[in-house]
Amino acid sequence: MNHNKYIKKALNIFIPIVLGGGILYWMYRGFDFRAMEHTLTDEMNWGWMIFSMVFGITAQLFRGLRWRQTLEPLGEHPSTMDCIHAVFISYASSLIIPRSGELARCGVLSKYDGTSFSKALGTVVTERIIDSLLILLITALVILSQIGVFSRFFDATGTNIEDTLRGFTATGYLVTALCGIITIAFMLYAIRRFAFMAKLRQKVDNVKDGIMSLKDVSNKPLFIFYTLAIWLSYFIHYWMTFLCFDFMAPLGFTAAIVSFIVGSISVIVPTPNGAGPWHFAVKTILILYGIADTDAVTFVLIVHTLQTALVPLLGAFSLICLAAKKERAKS
């Protein structure tokens, strides 16, 4: 039994890495990395890139503040900073084992503040539902607002769907089919996760209380503010990177929000921080908006790598802070 458990854990780590690595290998085979080195050292505006990181931090800060707010109706009052540290650690944890962050941050509060693990888990489920609904709403609005744009794009370029299909190579069809299979597989994976949560709600009353905690939040406008601030921070964190590259200058808000939404949806595929699916999805949208293929793949590789590097730094910072807190409590 324990043997099977270890195998399952190993697969949970191994499969996402192989999947993400496979997509990255396919995208960057034959890529001139020396040219990217030139972009990093001579062409990229590092000032804007570093400033954009501020919003990557504020997104997680607001998530920690919102989480503490959902715990209060359950009689749980953890330290605000511990909630923020738990969120930092959760993102770092998910780099190692995708989707493990939810459990990691509940474990941090349980260990350092005595918060009920099951109640905390219930509030995390609530957060995920709220965030998913918000992303679905934004996605619907973006799609509706861009129907005309895409139509004008095809008219202006004389693009014909039949001509496009005829231009597909065998490899193109294979990759498209593979992406479709992967999408279906992970939709089934997501459904199984929801089914698991449904069973969990039936068995654990505390989790149910956590899920229902939103209705008892004392300051609902503040909760809405935190939710909007989280996603606005994520968006600015991404959008500001456009200012780092001259070849991204022609793009405006529309291209930024469309590529941001598509990228956000693509990370449902459980790879470390969306590596692979995010690159492919965002690159495709940027090409649609007129960015050259080489520039698009350079952009997504640099931006994703640097933004991902921020995650373990914040996680390490929080681990150090919590360790120091534990030492102070002993003395």
mmCIF file of C-alpha atoms in Angstrom:
data_model
loop_
_atom_site.group_PDB
_atom_site.id
_atom_site.type_symbol
_atom_site.label_atom_id
_atom_site.label_comp_id
_atom_site.label_asym_id
_atom_site.label_seq_id
_atom_site.Cartn_x
_atom_site.Cartn_y
_atom_site.Cartn_z
ATOM 1 C CA MET A 1 0.000 0.000 0.000
ATOM 2 C CA ASN A 2 2.787 2.367 0.990
ATOM 3 C CA HIS A 3 4.659 1.310 -2.139
ATOM 4 C CA ASN A 4 1.722 2.374 -4.328
ATOM 5 C CA LYS A 5 1.465 5.633 -2.412
ATOM 6 C CA TYR A 6 5.094 6.477 -3.121
ATOM 7 C CA ILE A 7 4.663 5.590 -6.792
ATOM 8 C CA LYS A 8 1.650 7.889 -7.027
ATOM 9 C CA LYS A 9 3.572 10.747 -5.407
ATOM 10 C CA ALA A 10 6.489 10.200 -7.770
ATOM 11 C CA LEU A 11 4.164 10.260 -10.774
ATOM 12 C CA ASN A 12 2.536 13.463 -9.513
ATOM 13 C CA ILE A 13 5.965 15.081 -9.717
ATOM 14 C CA PHE A 14 7.343 13.281 -12.773
ATOM 15 C CA ILE A 15 4.415 13.514 -15.214
ATOM 16 C CA PRO A 16 3.911 17.319 -14.995
ATOM 17 C CA ILE A 17 7.644 17.892 -15.444
ATOM 18 C CA VAL A 18 7.788 15.584 -18.469
ATOM 19 C CA LEU A 19 4.653 17.153 -19.979
ATOM 20 C CA GLY A 20 5.848 20.720 -19.511
ATOM 21 C CA GLY A 21 9.373 19.826 -20.599
ATOM 22 C CA GLY A 22 8.086 18.063 -23.704
ATOM 23 C CA ILE A 23 6.090 21.107 -24.810
ATOM 24 C CA LEU A 24 9.051 23.396 -24.156
ATOM 25 C CA TYR A 25 11.394 21.109 -26.077
ATOM 26 C CA TRP A 26 9.001 21.053 -29.039
ATOM 27 C CA MET A 27 8.703 24.861 -28.989
ATOM 28 C CA TYR A 28 12.396 25.626 -28.585
ATOM 29 C CA ARG A 29 14.066 22.919 -30.647
ATOM 30 C CA GLY A 30 16.469 24.712 -32.965
ATOM 31 C CA PHE A 31 15.948 28.032 -31.130
ATOM 32 C CA ASP A 32 18.954 30.394 -31.162
ATOM 33 C CA PHE A 33 19.586 30.933 -27.453
ATOM 34 C CA ARG A 34 22.599 33.153 -28.214
ATOM 35 C CA ALA A 35 20.236 35.671 -29.786
ATOM 36 C CA MET A 36 18.138 35.593 -26.605
ATOM 37 C CA GLU A 37 21.293 36.278 -24.578
ATOM 38 C CA HIS A 38 21.791 39.409 -26.687
ATOM 39 C CA THR A 39 18.198 40.422 -25.975
ATOM 40 C CA LEU A 40 18.740 40.001 -22.233
ATOM 41 C CA THR A 41 21.976 41.970 -22.065
ATOM 42 C CA ASP A 42 21.567 44.687 -24.699
ATOM 43 C CA GLU A 43 17.922 45.105 -25.675
ATOM 44 C CA MET A 44 15.709 44.414 -22.667
ATOM 45 C CA ASN A 45 14.675 47.198 -20.300
ATOM 46 C CA TRP A 46 15.443 45.664 -16.910
ATOM 47 C CA GLY A 47 13.990 48.621 -15.034
ATOM 48 C CA TRP A 48 10.456 47.856 -16.179
ATOM 49 C CA MET A 49 10.972 44.138 -15.599
ATOM 50 C CA ILE A 50 12.086 44.645 -11.991
ATOM 51 C CA PHE A 51 9.260 47.114 -11.352
ATOM 52 C CA SER A 52 6.731 44.603 -12.715
ATOM 53 C CA MET A 53 7.805 42.167 -9.983
ATOM 54 C CA VAL A 54 6.253 44.492 -7.390
ATOM 55 C CA PHE A 55 2.815 43.552 -8.709
ATOM 56 C CA GLY A 56 3.666 39.861 -8.600
ATOM 57 C CA ILE A 57 4.235 40.364 -4.880
ATOM 58 C CA THR A 58 1.119 42.488 -4.293
ATOM 59 C CA ALA A 59 -1.046 39.809 -5.963
ATOM 60 C CA GLN A 60 0.043 37.303 -3.328
ATOM 61 C CA LEU A 61 -0.205 39.884 -0.530
ATOM 62 C CA PHE A 62 -3.833 40.587 -1.408
ATOM 63 C CA ARG A 63 -4.502 36.839 -1.596
ATOM 64 C CA GLY A 64 -3.170 36.428 1.939
ATOM 65 C CA LEU A 65 -5.313 39.314 3.201
ATOM 66 C CA ARG A 66 -8.421 37.914 1.513
ATOM 67 C CA TRP A 67 -7.775 34.459 2.904
ATOM 68 C CA ARG A 68 -7.553 35.761 6.458
ATOM 69 C CA GLN A 69 -10.875 37.521 5.933
ATOM 70 C CA THR A 70 -12.608 34.273 4.923
ATOM 71 C CA LEU A 71 -11.215 32.489 7.996
ATOM 72 C CA GLU A 72 -12.586 35.009 10.514
ATOM 73 C CA PRO A 73 -16.268 33.894 10.303
ATOM 74 C CA LEU A 74 -15.089 30.399 11.301
ATOM 75 C CA GLY A 75 -13.598 31.657 14.537
ATOM 76 C CA GLU A 76 -10.064 31.411 13.165
ATOM 77 C CA HIS A 77 -7.859 34.482 13.600
ATOM 78 C CA PRO A 78 -4.366 33.699 12.318
ATOM 79 C CA SER A 79 -1.683 36.347 12.039
ATOM 80 C CA THR A 80 -1.984 38.455 8.895
ATOM 81 C CA MET A 81 1.694 37.951 8.097
ATOM 82 C CA ASP A 82 1.382 34.194 8.626
ATOM 83 C CA CYS A 83 -1.433 34.117 6.069
ATOM 84 C CA ILE A 84 0.788 35.976 3.604
ATOM 85 C CA HIS A 85 3.762 33.714 4.340
ATOM 86 C CA ALA A 86 1.537 30.672 3.839
ATOM 87 C CA VAL A 87 0.496 31.960 0.418
ATOM 88 C CA PHE A 88 4.126 32.631 -0.573
ATOM 89 C CA ILE A 89 5.067 29.100 0.468
ATOM 90 C CA SER A 90 2.082 27.594 -1.317
ATOM 91 C CA TYR A 91 3.179 28.972 -4.680
ATOM 92 C CA ALA A 92 6.741 27.745 -4.127
ATOM 93 C CA SER A 93 5.401 24.316 -3.178
ATOM 94 C CA SER A 94 3.391 24.104 -6.387
ATOM 95 C CA LEU A 95 6.590 24.497 -8.397
ATOM 96 C CA ILE A 96 7.682 21.113 -7.043
ATOM 97 C CA ILE A 97 4.329 19.331 -6.977
ATOM 98 C CA PRO A 98 1.677 21.089 -9.092
ATOM 99 C CA ARG A 99 -1.543 21.881 -7.179
ATOM 100 C CA SER A 100 0.080 21.026 -3.825
ATOM 101 C CA GLY A 101 0.008 24.656 -2.743
ATOM 102 C CA GLU A 102 -3.557 24.488 -1.410
ATOM 103 C CA LEU A 103 -2.556 21.837 1.116
ATOM 104 C CA ALA A 104 0.774 23.507 1.883
ATOM 105 C CA ARG A 105 -0.684 26.826 2.947
ATOM 106 C CA CYS A 106 -3.322 25.189 5.113
ATOM 107 C CA GLY A 107 -0.543 23.188 6.752
ATOM 108 C CA VAL A 108 1.470 26.344 7.478
ATOM 109 C CA LEU A 109 -1.406 28.001 9.342
ATOM 110 C CA SER A 110 -2.178 24.775 11.182
ATOM 111 C CA LYS A 111 1.438 24.522 12.342
ATOM 112 C CA TYR A 112 2.150 28.132 13.261
ATOM 113 C CA ASP A 113 -1.268 29.467 14.300
ATOM 114 C CA GLY A 114 -3.208 26.366 15.323
ATOM 115 C CA THR A 115 -5.773 27.008 12.577
ATOM 116 C CA SER A 116 -8.056 24.091 11.748
ATOM 117 C CA PHE A 117 -6.620 22.453 8.631
ATOM 118 C CA SER A 118 -10.009 21.301 7.343
ATOM 119 C CA LYS A 119 -11.633 24.717 7.835
ATOM 120 C CA ALA A 120 -8.738 26.400 6.075
ATOM 121 C CA LEU A 121 -9.030 23.910 3.206
ATOM 122 C CA GLY A 122 -12.696 24.754 2.846
ATOM 123 C CA THR A 123 -11.919 28.462 2.494
ATOM 124 C CA VAL A 124 -9.322 27.640 -0.164
ATOM 125 C CA VAL A 125 -12.025 25.798 -2.139
ATOM 126 C CA THR A 126 -14.210 28.892 -1.825
ATOM 127 C CA GLU A 127 -11.394 31.083 -3.125
ATOM 128 C CA ARG A 128 -10.833 28.823 -6.116
ATOM 129 C CA ILE A 129 -14.516 28.910 -7.009
ATOM 130 C CA ILE A 130 -14.632 32.723 -6.783
ATOM 131 C CA ASP A 131 -11.464 33.128 -8.860
ATOM 132 C CA SER A 132 -12.687 30.648 -11.482
ATOM 133 C CA LEU A 133 -16.014 32.475 -11.838
ATOM 134 C CA LEU A 134 -14.236 35.813 -12.202
ATOM 135 C CA ILE A 135 -11.885 34.461 -14.879
ATOM 136 C CA LEU A 136 -14.833 32.885 -16.742
ATOM 137 C CA LEU A 137 -16.675 36.230 -16.659
ATOM 138 C CA ILE A 138 -13.659 38.165 -17.919
ATOM 139 C CA THR A 139 -13.037 35.515 -20.574
ATOM 140 C CA ALA A 140 -16.609 35.767 -21.830
ATOM 141 C CA LEU A 141 -16.399 39.565 -22.014
ATOM 142 C CA VAL A 142 -13.056 39.447 -23.842
ATOM 143 C CA ILE A 143 -14.311 36.897 -26.372
ATOM 144 C CA LEU A 144 -17.456 38.925 -27.064
ATOM 145 C CA SER A 145 -15.500 42.167 -27.394
ATOM 146 C CA GLN A 146 -12.928 40.609 -29.743
ATOM 147 C CA ILE A 147 -15.276 38.904 -32.215
ATOM 148 C CA GLY A 148 -15.208 41.984 -34.417
ATOM 149 C CA VAL A 149 -11.449 42.336 -34.087
ATOM 150 C CA PHE A 150 -10.810 38.782 -35.226
ATOM 151 C CA SER A 151 -13.291 39.174 -38.075
ATOM 152 C CA ARG A 152 -11.560 42.355 -39.293
ATOM 153 C CA PHE A 153 -8.193 40.645 -38.912
ATOM 154 C CA PHE A 154 -9.198 37.786 -41.228
ATOM 155 C CA ASP A 155 -10.850 40.194 -43.709
ATOM 156 C CA ALA A 156 -7.865 42.520 -43.797
ATOM 157 C CA THR A 157 -5.347 39.745 -44.321
ATOM 158 C CA GLY A 158 -7.494 37.811 -46.771
ATOM 159 C CA THR A 159 -7.130 34.756 -44.597
ATOM 160 C CA ASN A 160 -9.411 31.910 -45.507
ATOM 161 C CA ILE A 161 -10.033 28.999 -43.130
ATOM 162 C CA GLU A 162 -9.904 26.457 -45.946
ATOM 163 C CA ASP A 163 -6.588 27.889 -47.170
ATOM 164 C CA THR A 164 -5.257 27.754 -43.648
ATOM 165 C CA LEU A 165 -6.235 24.118 -43.262
ATOM 166 C CA ARG A 166 -4.685 23.238 -46.615
ATOM 167 C CA GLY A 167 -1.481 24.889 -45.437
ATOM 168 C CA PHE A 168 -1.265 22.610 -42.409
ATOM 169 C CA THR A 169 1.536 20.082 -42.540
ATOM 170 C CA ALA A 170 1.240 16.587 -41.130
ATOM 171 C CA THR A 171 3.140 17.825 -38.079
ATOM 172 C CA GLY A 172 0.664 20.681 -37.693
ATOM 173 C CA TYR A 173 -2.270 18.296 -37.654
ATOM 174 C CA LEU A 174 -0.435 16.015 -35.216
ATOM 175 C CA VAL A 175 0.329 18.854 -32.801
ATOM 176 C CA THR A 176 -3.244 20.170 -33.024
ATOM 177 C CA ALA A 177 -4.640 16.707 -32.313
ATOM 178 C CA LEU A 178 -2.213 16.242 -29.438
ATOM 179 C CA CYS A 179 -3.223 19.569 -27.898
ATOM 180 C CA GLY A 180 -6.869 18.583 -28.229
ATOM 181 C CA ILE A 181 -6.255 15.235 -26.520
ATOM 182 C CA ILE A 182 -4.299 16.911 -23.718
ATOM 183 C CA THR A 183 -7.072 19.484 -23.240
ATOM 184 C CA ILE A 184 -9.742 16.767 -22.986
ATOM 185 C CA ALA A 185 -7.583 14.698 -20.644
ATOM 186 C CA PHE A 186 -7.086 17.571 -18.252
ATOM 187 C CA MET A 187 -10.740 18.587 -18.420
ATOM 188 C CA LEU A 188 -11.469 15.062 -17.180
ATOM 189 C CA TYR A 189 -8.725 15.535 -14.583
ATOM 190 C CA ALA A 190 -10.385 18.765 -13.394
ATOM 191 C CA ILE A 191 -13.776 17.041 -13.184
ATOM 192 C CA ARG A 192 -12.239 14.300 -11.037
ATOM 193 C CA ARG A 193 -10.763 16.956 -8.761
ATOM 194 C CA PHE A 194 -14.172 18.562 -8.334
ATOM 195 C CA ALA A 195 -15.671 15.138 -7.672
ATOM 196 C CA PHE A 196 -13.010 14.586 -5.020
ATOM 197 C CA MET A 197 -13.886 17.917 -3.400
ATOM 198 C CA ALA A 198 -17.567 17.016 -3.499
ATOM 199 C CA LYS A 199 -16.877 13.791 -1.608
ATOM 200 C CA LEU A 200 -14.685 15.712 0.805
ATOM 201 C CA ARG A 201 -17.502 18.152 1.529
ATOM 202 C CA GLN A 202 -19.836 15.282 2.297
ATOM 203 C CA LYS A 203 -17.412 13.676 4.731
ATOM 204 C CA VAL A 204 -15.877 16.637 6.522
ATOM 205 C CA ASP A 205 -18.183 19.178 8.152
ATOM 206 C CA ASN A 206 -15.363 21.615 8.772
ATOM 207 C CA VAL A 207 -14.557 21.762 5.090
ATOM 208 C CA LYS A 208 -18.194 22.519 4.358
ATOM 209 C CA ASP A 209 -18.138 25.311 6.926
ATOM 210 C CA GLY A 210 -15.036 26.713 5.255
ATOM 211 C CA ILE A 211 -16.675 26.664 1.840
ATOM 212 C CA MET A 212 -19.732 28.466 3.199
ATOM 213 C CA SER A 213 -17.649 31.022 5.108
ATOM 214 C CA LEU A 214 -18.055 33.608 2.364
ATOM 215 C CA LYS A 215 -21.677 34.314 3.264
ATOM 216 C CA ASP A 216 -20.585 35.348 6.753
ATOM 217 C CA VAL A 217 -17.685 37.594 5.744
ATOM 218 C CA SER A 218 -18.200 40.826 7.676
ATOM 219 C CA ASN A 219 -16.985 43.237 5.000
ATOM 220 C CA LYS A 220 -18.054 41.942 1.595
ATOM 221 C CA PRO A 221 -16.993 45.084 -0.321
ATOM 222 C CA LEU A 222 -13.490 44.586 1.075
ATOM 223 C CA PHE A 223 -13.564 40.955 -0.071
ATOM 224 C CA ILE A 224 -14.544 42.117 -3.573
ATOM 225 C CA PHE A 225 -11.769 44.711 -3.497
ATOM 226 C CA TYR A 226 -9.182 42.073 -2.534
ATOM 227 C CA THR A 227 -10.413 39.759 -5.299
ATOM 228 C CA LEU A 228 -10.219 42.448 -7.966
ATOM 229 C CA ALA A 229 -6.870 43.662 -6.615
ATOM 230 C CA ILE A 230 -5.415 40.138 -6.857
ATOM 231 C CA TRP A 231 -6.230 39.783 -10.544
ATOM 232 C CA LEU A 232 -5.467 43.391 -11.407
ATOM 233 C CA SER A 233 -2.023 42.890 -9.844
ATOM 234 C CA TYR A 234 -1.496 39.696 -11.846
ATOM 235 C CA PHE A 235 -2.477 41.503 -15.032
ATOM 236 C CA ILE A 236 -0.220 44.517 -14.420
ATOM 237 C CA HIS A 237 2.575 42.120 -13.443
ATOM 238 C CA TYR A 238 2.234 40.621 -16.928
ATOM 239 C CA TRP A 239 1.309 43.735 -18.944
ATOM 240 C CA MET A 240 4.276 45.780 -17.732
ATOM 241 C CA THR A 241 6.635 43.240 -19.277
ATOM 242 C CA PHE A 242 5.466 44.516 -22.691
ATOM 243 C CA LEU A 243 7.399 47.709 -21.896
ATOM 244 C CA CYS A 244 10.634 45.738 -21.577
ATOM 245 C CA PHE A 245 10.911 44.883 -25.271
ATOM 246 C CA ASP A 246 10.871 47.195 -28.293
ATOM 247 C CA PHE A 247 9.251 44.524 -30.466
ATOM 248 C CA MET A 248 6.242 44.447 -28.099
ATOM 249 C CA ALA A 249 5.656 48.217 -28.428
ATOM 250 C CA PRO A 250 2.978 47.927 -31.164
ATOM 251 C CA LEU A 251 0.723 45.908 -28.859
ATOM 252 C CA GLY A 252 -1.774 47.607 -26.599
ATOM 253 C CA PHE A 253 -4.274 46.739 -23.891
ATOM 254 C CA THR A 254 -6.342 44.427 -26.084
ATOM 255 C CA ALA A 255 -3.476 42.098 -26.933
ATOM 256 C CA ALA A 256 -2.358 42.177 -23.302
ATOM 257 C CA ILE A 257 -5.733 41.199 -21.818
ATOM 258 C CA VAL A 258 -6.406 38.511 -24.444
ATOM 259 C CA SER A 259 -2.994 36.882 -24.011
ATOM 260 C CA PHE A 260 -3.270 37.215 -20.223
ATOM 261 C CA ILE A 261 -6.643 35.446 -20.137
ATOM 262 C CA VAL A 262 -5.535 32.701 -22.510
ATOM 263 C CA GLY A 263 -2.389 32.205 -20.454
ATOM 264 C CA SER A 264 -4.379 32.092 -17.203
ATOM 265 C CA ILE A 265 -6.673 29.403 -18.619
ATOM 266 C CA SER A 266 -3.761 27.363 -19.985
ATOM 267 C CA VAL A 267 -2.270 26.852 -16.515
ATOM 268 C CA ILE A 268 -5.122 24.459 -15.693
ATOM 269 C CA VAL A 269 -2.730 21.911 -17.213
ATOM 270 C CA PRO A 270 -0.773 20.866 -14.099
ATOM 271 C CA THR A 271 2.821 21.656 -15.003
ATOM 272 C CA PRO A 272 5.193 23.640 -12.748
ATOM 273 C CA ASN A 273 3.815 27.203 -12.856
ATOM 274 C CA GLY A 274 2.169 26.421 -16.185
ATOM 275 C CA ALA A 275 5.522 25.880 -17.935
ATOM 276 C CA GLY A 276 4.908 24.669 -21.475
ATOM 277 C CA PRO A 277 1.162 25.219 -21.886
ATOM 278 C CA TRP A 278 1.503 28.905 -20.879
ATOM 279 C CA HIS A 279 4.382 29.432 -23.315
ATOM 280 C CA PHE A 280 2.488 27.829 -26.180
ATOM 281 C CA ALA A 281 -0.813 29.624 -25.507
ATOM 282 C CA VAL A 282 0.623 33.120 -25.042
ATOM 283 C CA LYS A 283 3.037 32.748 -27.961
ATOM 284 C CA THR A 284 0.161 31.775 -30.242
ATOM 285 C CA ILE A 285 -1.897 34.830 -29.264
ATOM 286 C CA LEU A 286 1.054 37.192 -29.707
ATOM 287 C CA ILE A 287 1.664 35.828 -33.207
ATOM 288 C CA LEU A 288 -2.026 36.362 -33.974
ATOM 289 C CA TYR A 289 -1.556 40.018 -33.036
ATOM 290 C CA GLY A 290 1.380 40.393 -35.413
ATOM 291 C CA ILE A 291 4.462 39.620 -33.316
ATOM 292 C CA ALA A 292 7.130 37.643 -35.197
ATOM 293 C CA ASP A 293 7.468 34.014 -34.175
ATOM 294 C CA THR A 294 11.058 34.395 -32.925
ATOM 295 C CA ASP A 295 10.172 37.489 -30.891
ATOM 296 C CA ALA A 296 7.090 35.798 -29.431
ATOM 297 C CA VAL A 297 8.941 32.709 -28.221
ATOM 298 C CA THR A 298 11.747 34.894 -26.861
ATOM 299 C CA PHE A 299 9.242 37.025 -24.936
ATOM 300 C CA VAL A 300 7.377 34.125 -23.325
ATOM 301 C CA LEU A 301 10.572 32.318 -22.334
ATOM 302 C CA ILE A 302 12.140 35.369 -20.672
ATOM 303 C CA VAL A 303 8.972 36.589 -18.959
ATOM 304 C CA HIS A 304 7.897 33.197 -17.644
ATOM 305 C CA THR A 305 11.401 32.355 -16.418
ATOM 306 C CA LEU A 306 11.868 35.629 -14.530
ATOM 307 C CA GLN A 307 8.360 35.657 -13.062
ATOM 308 C CA THR A 308 8.760 32.041 -11.980
ATOM 309 C CA ALA A 309 12.099 32.882 -10.332
ATOM 310 C CA LEU A 310 10.231 35.292 -8.054
ATOM 311 C CA VAL A 311 8.127 32.453 -6.612
ATOM 312 C CA PRO A 312 10.854 30.415 -4.833
ATOM 313 C CA LEU A 313 12.464 33.645 -3.610
ATOM 314 C CA LEU A 314 9.252 34.634 -1.845
ATOM 315 C CA GLY A 315 8.806 31.083 -0.547
ATOM 316 C CA ALA A 316 12.334 31.036 0.870
ATOM 317 C CA PHE A 317 11.799 34.463 2.446
ATOM 318 C CA SER A 318 8.662 33.207 4.191
ATOM 319 C CA LEU A 319 10.315 30.008 5.405
ATOM 320 C CA ILE A 320 13.106 32.085 6.953
ATOM 321 C CA CYS A 321 10.609 34.443 8.611
ATOM 322 C CA LEU A 322 8.547 31.582 10.042
ATOM 323 C CA ALA A 323 11.673 29.796 11.280
ATOM 324 C CA ALA A 324 12.766 32.998 13.023
ATOM 325 C CA LYS A 325 9.307 33.331 14.565
ATOM 326 C CA LYS A 326 9.538 29.778 15.902
ATOM 327 C CA GLU A 327 12.943 30.487 17.435
ATOM 328 C CA ARG A 328 11.647 33.654 19.122
ATOM 329 C CA ALA A 329 8.749 31.669 20.576
ATOM 330 C CA LYS A 330 11.191 29.154 22.101
ATOM 331 C CA SER A 331 13.330 31.834 23.755
#
